[in-house]
Amino acid sequence: MQSASLNVLSMAVEGLLSRTDDPLADALLAQALRSVALWLPRLHEAPEASEPRLQLMLAALLGGQGSDFTGGGLAQALSHAIGPRSTAANGTVEALLIPHAARFVADVVADRFALVGDVLRVPNPAPETVVTAVQELLASFGVPARLRDVGVTEDALIESADHAMDDWAITASPRVPTRDEVIELLTAAW
């Protein structure tokens, strides 16, 4: 359930940082992110409790519906490429990559960071402040900070970059990277 919840978190952040200006999608994604931030810690506190599971399933539905309007994104494409080369579940890998993807698109959608900042109650929603808040949230969930921490070897980065360039989700990124930029991003995450 943790990996699925981290996938919802990642989809919500990427959707809110997309170029799509759709109030309905924003509302769905914001509530999905809010729910994961609230209920995932409660699931850890009481793994057998039904309420956290129910709320996280609802978050998944909201995130899925919201991302239908916004499409995928850079972290999703990268996790599709690098995930099979790791020892972690896909949601964990995608969440690990979210801060890197967010920094990459910051210049293009700086105004959209306020949406994520509002959900996470970041007083100054400047892009780097919001990225830091996302990193702190991920750390509180026990998400590793580097690809090497999930078994990805350095020599897998180039092949993964090539694979990511062929992933349909990369085209939904507000800033579509070049192959060299993907290599730089993966190297920074490694």
mmCIF file with all atom_site columns, C-alpha atoms in Angstrom:
data_model
loop_
_atom_site.group_PDB
_atom_site.id
_atom_site.type_symbol
_atom_site.label_atom_id
_atom_site.label_alt_id
_atom_site.label_comp_id
_atom_site.label_asym_id
_atom_site.label_entity_id
_atom_site.label_seq_id
_atom_site.pdbx_PDB_ins_code
_atom_site.Cartn_x
_atom_site.Cartn_y
_atom_site.Cartn_z
_atom_site.occupancy
_atom_site.B_iso_or_equiv
_atom_site.pdbx_formal_charge
_atom_site.auth_seq_id
_atom_site.auth_comp_id
_atom_site.auth_asym_id
_atom_site.auth_atom_id
_atom_site.pdbx_PDB_model_num
ATOM 1   C CA . MET A 1 1   ? 0.000   0.000  0.000   1.00 0.00 ? 1   MET A CA 1
ATOM 2   C CA . GLN A 1 2   ? 2.963   2.349  0.617   1.00 0.00 ? 2   GLN A CA 1
ATOM 3   C CA . SER A 1 3   ? 4.236   2.085  -2.955  1.00 0.00 ? 3   SER A CA 1
ATOM 4   C CA . ALA A 1 4   ? 0.766   2.679  -4.390  1.00 0.00 ? 4   ALA A CA 1
ATOM 5   C CA . SER A 1 5   ? 0.327   5.698  -2.119  1.00 0.00 ? 5   SER A CA 1
ATOM 6   C CA . LEU A 1 6   ? 3.691   7.086  -3.173  1.00 0.00 ? 6   LEU A CA 1
ATOM 7   C CA . ASN A 1 7   ? 2.641   6.632  -6.783  1.00 0.00 ? 7   ASN A CA 1
ATOM 8   C CA . VAL A 1 8   ? -0.502  8.684  -6.040  1.00 0.00 ? 8   VAL A CA 1
ATOM 9   C CA . LEU A 1 9   ? 1.625   11.369 -4.391  1.00 0.00 ? 9   LEU A CA 1
ATOM 10  C CA . SER A 1 10  ? 3.908   11.482 -7.422  1.00 0.00 ? 10  SER A CA 1
ATOM 11  C CA . MET A 1 11  ? 1.044   11.639 -9.907  1.00 0.00 ? 11  MET A CA 1
ATOM 12  C CA . ALA A 1 12  ? -0.581  14.406 -7.882  1.00 0.00 ? 12  ALA A CA 1
ATOM 13  C CA . VAL A 1 13  ? 2.561   16.527 -7.682  1.00 0.00 ? 13  VAL A CA 1
ATOM 14  C CA . GLU A 1 14  ? 3.346   16.071 -11.377 1.00 0.00 ? 14  GLU A CA 1
ATOM 15  C CA . GLY A 1 15  ? -0.241  16.792 -12.341 1.00 0.00 ? 15  GLY A CA 1
ATOM 16  C CA . LEU A 1 16  ? -0.322  19.963 -10.268 1.00 0.00 ? 16  LEU A CA 1
ATOM 17  C CA . LEU A 1 17  ? 2.971   21.019 -11.871 1.00 0.00 ? 17  LEU A CA 1
ATOM 18  C CA . SER A 1 18  ? 1.691   20.401 -15.397 1.00 0.00 ? 18  SER A CA 1
ATOM 19  C CA . ARG A 1 19  ? 0.775   22.993 -17.999 1.00 0.00 ? 19  ARG A CA 1
ATOM 20  C CA . THR A 1 20  ? -2.845  21.892 -17.759 1.00 0.00 ? 20  THR A CA 1
ATOM 21  C CA . ASP A 1 21  ? -4.977  24.666 -16.352 1.00 0.00 ? 21  ASP A CA 1
ATOM 22  C CA . ASP A 1 22  ? -8.043  22.717 -15.289 1.00 0.00 ? 22  ASP A CA 1
ATOM 23  C CA . PRO A 1 23  ? -9.674  23.585 -11.951 1.00 0.00 ? 23  PRO A CA 1
ATOM 24  C CA . LEU A 1 24  ? -11.344 20.168 -11.694 1.00 0.00 ? 24  LEU A CA 1
ATOM 25  C CA . ALA A 1 25  ? -8.056  18.313 -12.252 1.00 0.00 ? 25  ALA A CA 1
ATOM 26  C CA . ASP A 1 26  ? -6.310  20.630 -9.790  1.00 0.00 ? 26  ASP A CA 1
ATOM 27  C CA . ALA A 1 27  ? -8.980  19.959 -7.144  1.00 0.00 ? 27  ALA A CA 1
ATOM 28  C CA . LEU A 1 28  ? -8.792  16.180 -7.630  1.00 0.00 ? 28  LEU A CA 1
ATOM 29  C CA . LEU A 1 29  ? -4.994  16.128 -7.533  1.00 0.00 ? 29  LEU A CA 1
ATOM 30  C CA . ALA A 1 30  ? -4.766  18.507 -4.571  1.00 0.00 ? 30  ALA A CA 1
ATOM 31  C CA . GLN A 1 31  ? -7.139  16.354 -2.547  1.00 0.00 ? 31  GLN A CA 1
ATOM 32  C CA . ALA A 1 32  ? -5.244  13.199 -3.532  1.00 0.00 ? 32  ALA A CA 1
ATOM 33  C CA . LEU A 1 33  ? -1.966  14.756 -2.340  1.00 0.00 ? 33  LEU A CA 1
ATOM 34  C CA . ARG A 1 34  ? -3.584  16.067 0.844   1.00 0.00 ? 34  ARG A CA 1
ATOM 35  C CA . SER A 1 35  ? -5.012  12.624 1.614   1.00 0.00 ? 35  SER A CA 1
ATOM 36  C CA . VAL A 1 36  ? -1.720  10.802 1.107   1.00 0.00 ? 36  VAL A CA 1
ATOM 37  C CA . ALA A 1 37  ? 0.096   13.316 3.316   1.00 0.00 ? 37  ALA A CA 1
ATOM 38  C CA . LEU A 1 38  ? -2.528  12.848 6.031   1.00 0.00 ? 38  LEU A CA 1
ATOM 39  C CA . TRP A 1 39  ? -3.312  9.137  5.845   1.00 0.00 ? 39  TRP A CA 1
ATOM 40  C CA . LEU A 1 40  ? -0.058  7.387  4.932   1.00 0.00 ? 40  LEU A CA 1
ATOM 41  C CA . PRO A 1 41  ? 1.471   8.153  8.366   1.00 0.00 ? 41  PRO A CA 1
ATOM 42  C CA . ARG A 1 42  ? -1.720  6.855  9.987   1.00 0.00 ? 42  ARG A CA 1
ATOM 43  C CA . LEU A 1 43  ? -1.400  3.619  8.030   1.00 0.00 ? 43  LEU A CA 1
ATOM 44  C CA . HIS A 1 44  ? 2.106   3.186  9.469   1.00 0.00 ? 44  HIS A CA 1
ATOM 45  C CA . GLU A 1 45  ? 0.775   3.808  12.972  1.00 0.00 ? 45  GLU A CA 1
ATOM 46  C CA . ALA A 1 46  ? -2.045  1.281  12.581  1.00 0.00 ? 46  ALA A CA 1
ATOM 47  C CA . PRO A 1 47  ? -1.290  -1.097 9.674   1.00 0.00 ? 47  PRO A CA 1
ATOM 48  C CA . GLU A 1 48  ? -4.434  -3.160 10.208  1.00 0.00 ? 48  GLU A CA 1
ATOM 49  C CA . ALA A 1 49  ? -6.828  -0.209 10.545  1.00 0.00 ? 49  ALA A CA 1
ATOM 50  C CA . SER A 1 50  ? -9.389  0.103  7.778   1.00 0.00 ? 50  SER A CA 1
ATOM 51  C CA . GLU A 1 51  ? -9.835  3.892  7.723   1.00 0.00 ? 51  GLU A CA 1
ATOM 52  C CA . PRO A 1 52  ? -6.325  4.745  6.455   1.00 0.00 ? 52  PRO A CA 1
ATOM 53  C CA . ARG A 1 53  ? -6.627  2.096  3.743   1.00 0.00 ? 53  ARG A CA 1
ATOM 54  C CA . LEU A 1 54  ? -10.035 3.392  2.673   1.00 0.00 ? 54  LEU A CA 1
ATOM 55  C CA . GLN A 1 55  ? -8.796  6.993  2.545   1.00 0.00 ? 55  GLN A CA 1
ATOM 56  C CA . LEU A 1 56  ? -5.686  6.026  0.574   1.00 0.00 ? 56  LEU A CA 1
ATOM 57  C CA . MET A 1 57  ? -7.809  4.079  -1.913  1.00 0.00 ? 57  MET A CA 1
ATOM 58  C CA . LEU A 1 58  ? -10.000 7.165  -2.326  1.00 0.00 ? 58  LEU A CA 1
ATOM 59  C CA . ALA A 1 59  ? -6.830  9.232  -2.857  1.00 0.00 ? 59  ALA A CA 1
ATOM 60  C CA . ALA A 1 60  ? -5.821  6.802  -5.606  1.00 0.00 ? 60  ALA A CA 1
ATOM 61  C CA . LEU A 1 61  ? -9.171  7.262  -7.346  1.00 0.00 ? 61  LEU A CA 1
ATOM 62  C CA . LEU A 1 62  ? -8.920  11.047 -7.111  1.00 0.00 ? 62  LEU A CA 1
ATOM 63  C CA . GLY A 1 63  ? -5.322  11.044 -8.315  1.00 0.00 ? 63  GLY A CA 1
ATOM 64  C CA . GLY A 1 64  ? -6.167  8.750  -11.214 1.00 0.00 ? 64  GLY A CA 1
ATOM 65  C CA . GLN A 1 65  ? -9.078  10.909 -12.311 1.00 0.00 ? 65  GLN A CA 1
ATOM 66  C CA . GLY A 1 66  ? -7.052  14.099 -11.993 1.00 0.00 ? 66  GLY A CA 1
ATOM 67  C CA . SER A 1 67  ? -4.111  12.704 -13.915 1.00 0.00 ? 67  SER A CA 1
ATOM 68  C CA . ASP A 1 68  ? -6.481  11.675 -16.719 1.00 0.00 ? 68  ASP A CA 1
ATOM 69  C CA . PHE A 1 69  ? -6.657  15.405 -17.485 1.00 0.00 ? 69  PHE A CA 1
ATOM 70  C CA . THR A 1 70  ? -2.966  16.203 -17.024 1.00 0.00 ? 70  THR A CA 1
ATOM 71  C CA . GLY A 1 71  ? -1.225  13.126 -18.394 1.00 0.00 ? 71  GLY A CA 1
ATOM 72  C CA . GLY A 1 72  ? 2.008   11.658 -17.121 1.00 0.00 ? 72  GLY A CA 1
ATOM 73  C CA . GLY A 1 73  ? 5.238   13.481 -16.620 1.00 0.00 ? 73  GLY A CA 1
ATOM 74  C CA . LEU A 1 74  ? 8.971   13.354 -16.324 1.00 0.00 ? 74  LEU A CA 1
ATOM 75  C CA . ALA A 1 75  ? 9.204   11.433 -13.033 1.00 0.00 ? 75  ALA A CA 1
ATOM 76  C CA . GLN A 1 76  ? 6.753   8.863  -14.366 1.00 0.00 ? 76  GLN A CA 1
ATOM 77  C CA . ALA A 1 77  ? 8.772   8.329  -17.555 1.00 0.00 ? 77  ALA A CA 1
ATOM 78  C CA . LEU A 1 78  ? 12.008  8.119  -15.596 1.00 0.00 ? 78  LEU A CA 1
ATOM 79  C CA . SER A 1 79  ? 10.569  5.638  -13.113 1.00 0.00 ? 79  SER A CA 1
ATOM 80  C CA . HIS A 1 80  ? 9.340   3.435  -15.964 1.00 0.00 ? 80  HIS A CA 1
ATOM 81  C CA . ALA A 1 81  ? 12.908  3.379  -17.289 1.00 0.00 ? 81  ALA A CA 1
ATOM 82  C CA . ILE A 1 82  ? 14.946  3.120  -14.100 1.00 0.00 ? 82  ILE A CA 1
ATOM 83  C CA . GLY A 1 83  ? 12.460  1.238  -11.895 1.00 0.00 ? 83  GLY A CA 1
ATOM 84  C CA . PRO A 1 84  ? 13.137  -2.229 -13.333 1.00 0.00 ? 84  PRO A CA 1
ATOM 85  C CA . ARG A 1 85  ? 16.820  -1.715 -12.559 1.00 0.00 ? 85  ARG A CA 1
ATOM 86  C CA . SER A 1 86  ? 16.144  -1.058 -8.872  1.00 0.00 ? 86  SER A CA 1
ATOM 87  C CA . THR A 1 87  ? 15.290  -3.115 -5.816  1.00 0.00 ? 87  THR A CA 1
ATOM 88  C CA . ALA A 1 88  ? 12.352  -0.839 -4.893  1.00 0.00 ? 88  ALA A CA 1
ATOM 89  C CA . ALA A 1 89  ? 8.718   -0.784 -5.905  1.00 0.00 ? 89  ALA A CA 1
ATOM 90  C CA . ASN A 1 90  ? 7.723   1.581  -8.718  1.00 0.00 ? 90  ASN A CA 1
ATOM 91  C CA . GLY A 1 91  ? 5.945   4.071  -6.429  1.00 0.00 ? 91  GLY A CA 1
ATOM 92  C CA . THR A 1 92  ? 9.068   4.452  -4.327  1.00 0.00 ? 92  THR A CA 1
ATOM 93  C CA . VAL A 1 93  ? 11.272  5.041  -7.365  1.00 0.00 ? 93  VAL A CA 1
ATOM 94  C CA . GLU A 1 94  ? 8.836   7.542  -8.851  1.00 0.00 ? 94  GLU A CA 1
ATOM 95  C CA . ALA A 1 95  ? 8.586   9.419  -5.537  1.00 0.00 ? 95  ALA A CA 1
ATOM 96  C CA . LEU A 1 96  ? 12.379  9.508  -5.246  1.00 0.00 ? 96  LEU A CA 1
ATOM 97  C CA . LEU A 1 97  ? 12.496  11.159 -8.679  1.00 0.00 ? 97  LEU A CA 1
ATOM 98  C CA . ILE A 1 98  ? 9.749   13.754 -8.050  1.00 0.00 ? 98  ILE A CA 1
ATOM 99  C CA . PRO A 1 99  ? 12.033  16.417 -6.493  1.00 0.00 ? 99  PRO A CA 1
ATOM 100 C CA . HIS A 1 100 ? 14.436  16.151 -9.438  1.00 0.00 ? 100 HIS A CA 1
ATOM 101 C CA . ALA A 1 101 ? 11.636  16.350 -11.998 1.00 0.00 ? 101 ALA A CA 1
ATOM 102 C CA . ALA A 1 102 ? 10.058  19.282 -10.161 1.00 0.00 ? 102 ALA A CA 1
ATOM 103 C CA . ARG A 1 103 ? 13.316  21.236 -10.191 1.00 0.00 ? 103 ARG A CA 1
ATOM 104 C CA . PHE A 1 104 ? 13.688  20.525 -13.904 1.00 0.00 ? 104 PHE A CA 1
ATOM 105 C CA . VAL A 1 105 ? 10.282  22.018 -14.781 1.00 0.00 ? 105 VAL A CA 1
ATOM 106 C CA . ALA A 1 106 ? 10.413  24.888 -12.275 1.00 0.00 ? 106 ALA A CA 1
ATOM 107 C CA . ASP A 1 107 ? 11.373  27.565 -14.796 1.00 0.00 ? 107 ASP A CA 1
ATOM 108 C CA . VAL A 1 108 ? 8.474   26.646 -17.060 1.00 0.00 ? 108 VAL A CA 1
ATOM 109 C CA . VAL A 1 109 ? 5.672   26.282 -14.496 1.00 0.00 ? 109 VAL A CA 1
ATOM 110 C CA . ALA A 1 110 ? 6.924   28.300 -11.509 1.00 0.00 ? 110 ALA A CA 1
ATOM 111 C CA . ASP A 1 111 ? 3.419   29.643 -10.864 1.00 0.00 ? 111 ASP A CA 1
ATOM 112 C CA . ARG A 1 112 ? 2.026   26.121 -10.448 1.00 0.00 ? 112 ARG A CA 1
ATOM 113 C CA . PHE A 1 113 ? 4.240   25.415 -7.423  1.00 0.00 ? 113 PHE A CA 1
ATOM 114 C CA . ALA A 1 114 ? 1.812   27.484 -5.355  1.00 0.00 ? 114 ALA A CA 1
ATOM 115 C CA . LEU A 1 115 ? -0.769  24.688 -5.812  1.00 0.00 ? 115 LEU A CA 1
ATOM 116 C CA . VAL A 1 116 ? 1.543   22.086 -4.281  1.00 0.00 ? 116 VAL A CA 1
ATOM 117 C CA . GLY A 1 117 ? 2.716   24.576 -1.666  1.00 0.00 ? 117 GLY A CA 1
ATOM 118 C CA . ASP A 1 118 ? -0.860  25.289 -0.633  1.00 0.00 ? 118 ASP A CA 1
ATOM 119 C CA . VAL A 1 119 ? -1.619  21.605 -0.079  1.00 0.00 ? 119 VAL A CA 1
ATOM 120 C CA . LEU A 1 120 ? 1.583   21.074 1.905   1.00 0.00 ? 120 LEU A CA 1
ATOM 121 C CA . ARG A 1 121 ? 1.109   24.362 3.792   1.00 0.00 ? 121 ARG A CA 1
ATOM 122 C CA . VAL A 1 122 ? 4.354   25.873 2.610   1.00 0.00 ? 122 VAL A CA 1
ATOM 123 C CA . PRO A 1 123 ? 4.344   29.551 3.657   1.00 0.00 ? 123 PRO A CA 1
ATOM 124 C CA . ASN A 1 124 ? 6.602   30.660 0.781   1.00 0.00 ? 124 ASN A CA 1
ATOM 125 C CA . PRO A 1 125 ? 5.573   28.643 -2.293  1.00 0.00 ? 125 PRO A CA 1
ATOM 126 C CA . ALA A 1 126 ? 8.709   29.425 -4.314  1.00 0.00 ? 126 ALA A CA 1
ATOM 127 C CA . PRO A 1 127 ? 9.714   26.362 -6.350  1.00 0.00 ? 127 PRO A CA 1
ATOM 128 C CA . GLU A 1 128 ? 12.772  25.388 -4.289  1.00 0.00 ? 128 GLU A CA 1
ATOM 129 C CA . THR A 1 129 ? 10.865  25.812 -1.020  1.00 0.00 ? 129 THR A CA 1
ATOM 130 C CA . VAL A 1 130 ? 8.100   23.556 -2.314  1.00 0.00 ? 130 VAL A CA 1
ATOM 131 C CA . VAL A 1 131 ? 10.637  20.978 -3.542  1.00 0.00 ? 131 VAL A CA 1
ATOM 132 C CA . THR A 1 132 ? 12.225  20.993 -0.085  1.00 0.00 ? 132 THR A CA 1
ATOM 133 C CA . ALA A 1 133 ? 8.808   20.433 1.510   1.00 0.00 ? 133 ALA A CA 1
ATOM 134 C CA . VAL A 1 134 ? 8.176   17.498 -0.838  1.00 0.00 ? 134 VAL A CA 1
ATOM 135 C CA . GLN A 1 135 ? 11.598  16.045 0.027   1.00 0.00 ? 135 GLN A CA 1
ATOM 136 C CA . GLU A 1 136 ? 10.863  16.369 3.747   1.00 0.00 ? 136 GLU A CA 1
ATOM 137 C CA . LEU A 1 137 ? 7.490   14.660 3.299   1.00 0.00 ? 137 LEU A CA 1
ATOM 138 C CA . LEU A 1 138 ? 9.106   11.832 1.342   1.00 0.00 ? 138 LEU A CA 1
ATOM 139 C CA . ALA A 1 139 ? 11.817  11.447 3.988   1.00 0.00 ? 139 ALA A CA 1
ATOM 140 C CA . SER A 1 140 ? 9.121   11.203 6.663   1.00 0.00 ? 140 SER A CA 1
ATOM 141 C CA . PHE A 1 141 ? 7.669   8.284  4.685   1.00 0.00 ? 141 PHE A CA 1
ATOM 142 C CA . GLY A 1 142 ? 11.072  6.582  4.556   1.00 0.00 ? 142 GLY A CA 1
ATOM 143 C CA . VAL A 1 143 ? 11.609  7.131  0.829   1.00 0.00 ? 143 VAL A CA 1
ATOM 144 C CA . PRO A 1 144 ? 15.296  6.794  -0.068  1.00 0.00 ? 144 PRO A CA 1
ATOM 145 C CA . ALA A 1 145 ? 16.878  9.970  -1.431  1.00 0.00 ? 145 ALA A CA 1
ATOM 146 C CA . ARG A 1 146 ? 19.140  8.465  -4.104  1.00 0.00 ? 146 ARG A CA 1
ATOM 147 C CA . LEU A 1 147 ? 18.827  5.887  -6.844  1.00 0.00 ? 147 LEU A CA 1
ATOM 148 C CA . ARG A 1 148 ? 21.933  4.091  -5.551  1.00 0.00 ? 148 ARG A CA 1
ATOM 149 C CA . ASP A 1 149 ? 19.994  3.545  -2.298  1.00 0.00 ? 149 ASP A CA 1
ATOM 150 C CA . VAL A 1 150 ? 17.514  1.378  -4.213  1.00 0.00 ? 150 VAL A CA 1
ATOM 151 C CA . GLY A 1 151 ? 20.084  -0.757 -6.017  1.00 0.00 ? 151 GLY A CA 1
ATOM 152 C CA . VAL A 1 152 ? 20.473  1.211  -9.243  1.00 0.00 ? 152 VAL A CA 1
ATOM 153 C CA . THR A 1 153 ? 23.996  0.980  -10.576 1.00 0.00 ? 153 THR A CA 1
ATOM 154 C CA . GLU A 1 154 ? 25.680  3.955  -12.204 1.00 0.00 ? 154 GLU A CA 1
ATOM 155 C CA . ASP A 1 155 ? 26.151  2.073  -15.456 1.00 0.00 ? 155 ASP A CA 1
ATOM 156 C CA . ALA A 1 156 ? 22.338  1.686  -15.760 1.00 0.00 ? 156 ALA A CA 1
ATOM 157 C CA . LEU A 1 157 ? 21.805  5.445  -16.097 1.00 0.00 ? 157 LEU A CA 1
ATOM 158 C CA . ILE A 1 158 ? 22.638  5.788  -19.816 1.00 0.00 ? 158 ILE A CA 1
ATOM 159 C CA . GLU A 1 159 ? 20.472  2.872  -20.912 1.00 0.00 ? 159 GLU A CA 1
ATOM 160 C CA . SER A 1 160 ? 17.677  4.139  -18.675 1.00 0.00 ? 160 SER A CA 1
ATOM 161 C CA . ALA A 1 161 ? 17.930  7.604  -20.209 1.00 0.00 ? 161 ALA A CA 1
ATOM 162 C CA . ASP A 1 162 ? 17.555  6.101  -23.680 1.00 0.00 ? 162 ASP A CA 1
ATOM 163 C CA . HIS A 1 163 ? 14.540  4.120  -22.527 1.00 0.00 ? 163 HIS A CA 1
ATOM 164 C CA . ALA A 1 164 ? 12.962  7.194  -20.885 1.00 0.00 ? 164 ALA A CA 1
ATOM 165 C CA . MET A 1 165 ? 13.217  9.170  -24.124 1.00 0.00 ? 165 MET A CA 1
ATOM 166 C CA . ASP A 1 166 ? 10.921  6.588  -25.749 1.00 0.00 ? 166 ASP A CA 1
ATOM 167 C CA . ASP A 1 167 ? 8.324   6.688  -22.953 1.00 0.00 ? 167 ASP A CA 1
ATOM 168 C CA . TRP A 1 168 ? 5.044   8.397  -23.871 1.00 0.00 ? 168 TRP A CA 1
ATOM 169 C CA . ALA A 1 169 ? 4.776   10.012 -20.409 1.00 0.00 ? 169 ALA A CA 1
ATOM 170 C CA . ILE A 1 170 ? 7.806   12.200 -21.044 1.00 0.00 ? 170 ILE A CA 1
ATOM 171 C CA . THR A 1 171 ? 5.851   14.155 -23.651 1.00 0.00 ? 171 THR A CA 1
ATOM 172 C CA . ALA A 1 172 ? 3.426   15.366 -20.952 1.00 0.00 ? 172 ALA A CA 1
ATOM 173 C CA . SER A 1 173 ? 6.228   17.089 -19.053 1.00 0.00 ? 173 SER A CA 1
ATOM 174 C CA . PRO A 1 174 ? 5.880   20.877 -19.191 1.00 0.00 ? 174 PRO A CA 1
ATOM 175 C CA . ARG A 1 175 ? 9.531   20.915 -20.239 1.00 0.00 ? 175 ARG A CA 1
ATOM 176 C CA . VAL A 1 176 ? 10.459  17.951 -22.390 1.00 0.00 ? 176 VAL A CA 1
ATOM 177 C CA . PRO A 1 177 ? 14.118  17.120 -21.763 1.00 0.00 ? 177 PRO A CA 1
ATOM 178 C CA . THR A 1 178 ? 16.816  16.196 -24.206 1.00 0.00 ? 178 THR A CA 1
ATOM 179 C CA . ARG A 1 179 ? 18.647  12.904 -23.767 1.00 0.00 ? 179 ARG A CA 1
ATOM 180 C CA . ASP A 1 180 ? 21.598  14.745 -22.197 1.00 0.00 ? 180 ASP A CA 1
ATOM 181 C CA . GLU A 1 181 ? 19.261  16.478 -19.736 1.00 0.00 ? 181 GLU A CA 1
ATOM 182 C CA . VAL A 1 182 ? 17.765  13.117 -18.762 1.00 0.00 ? 182 VAL A CA 1
ATOM 183 C CA . ILE A 1 183 ? 21.253  11.748 -18.162 1.00 0.00 ? 183 ILE A CA 1
ATOM 184 C CA . GLU A 1 184 ? 22.068  14.805 -16.000 1.00 0.00 ? 184 GLU A CA 1
ATOM 185 C CA . LEU A 1 185 ? 18.833  14.394 -14.049 1.00 0.00 ? 185 LEU A CA 1
ATOM 186 C CA . LEU A 1 186 ? 19.390  10.674 -13.436 1.00 0.00 ? 186 LEU A CA 1
ATOM 187 C CA . THR A 1 187 ? 22.997  11.334 -12.466 1.00 0.00 ? 187 THR A CA 1
ATOM 188 C CA . ALA A 1 188 ? 21.866  13.963 -9.952  1.00 0.00 ? 188 ALA A CA 1
ATOM 189 C CA . ALA A 1 189 ? 19.357  11.465 -8.558  1.00 0.00 ? 189 ALA A CA 1
ATOM 190 C CA . TRP A 1 190 ? 21.972  8.720  -8.404  1.00 0.00 ? 190 TRP A CA 1
#
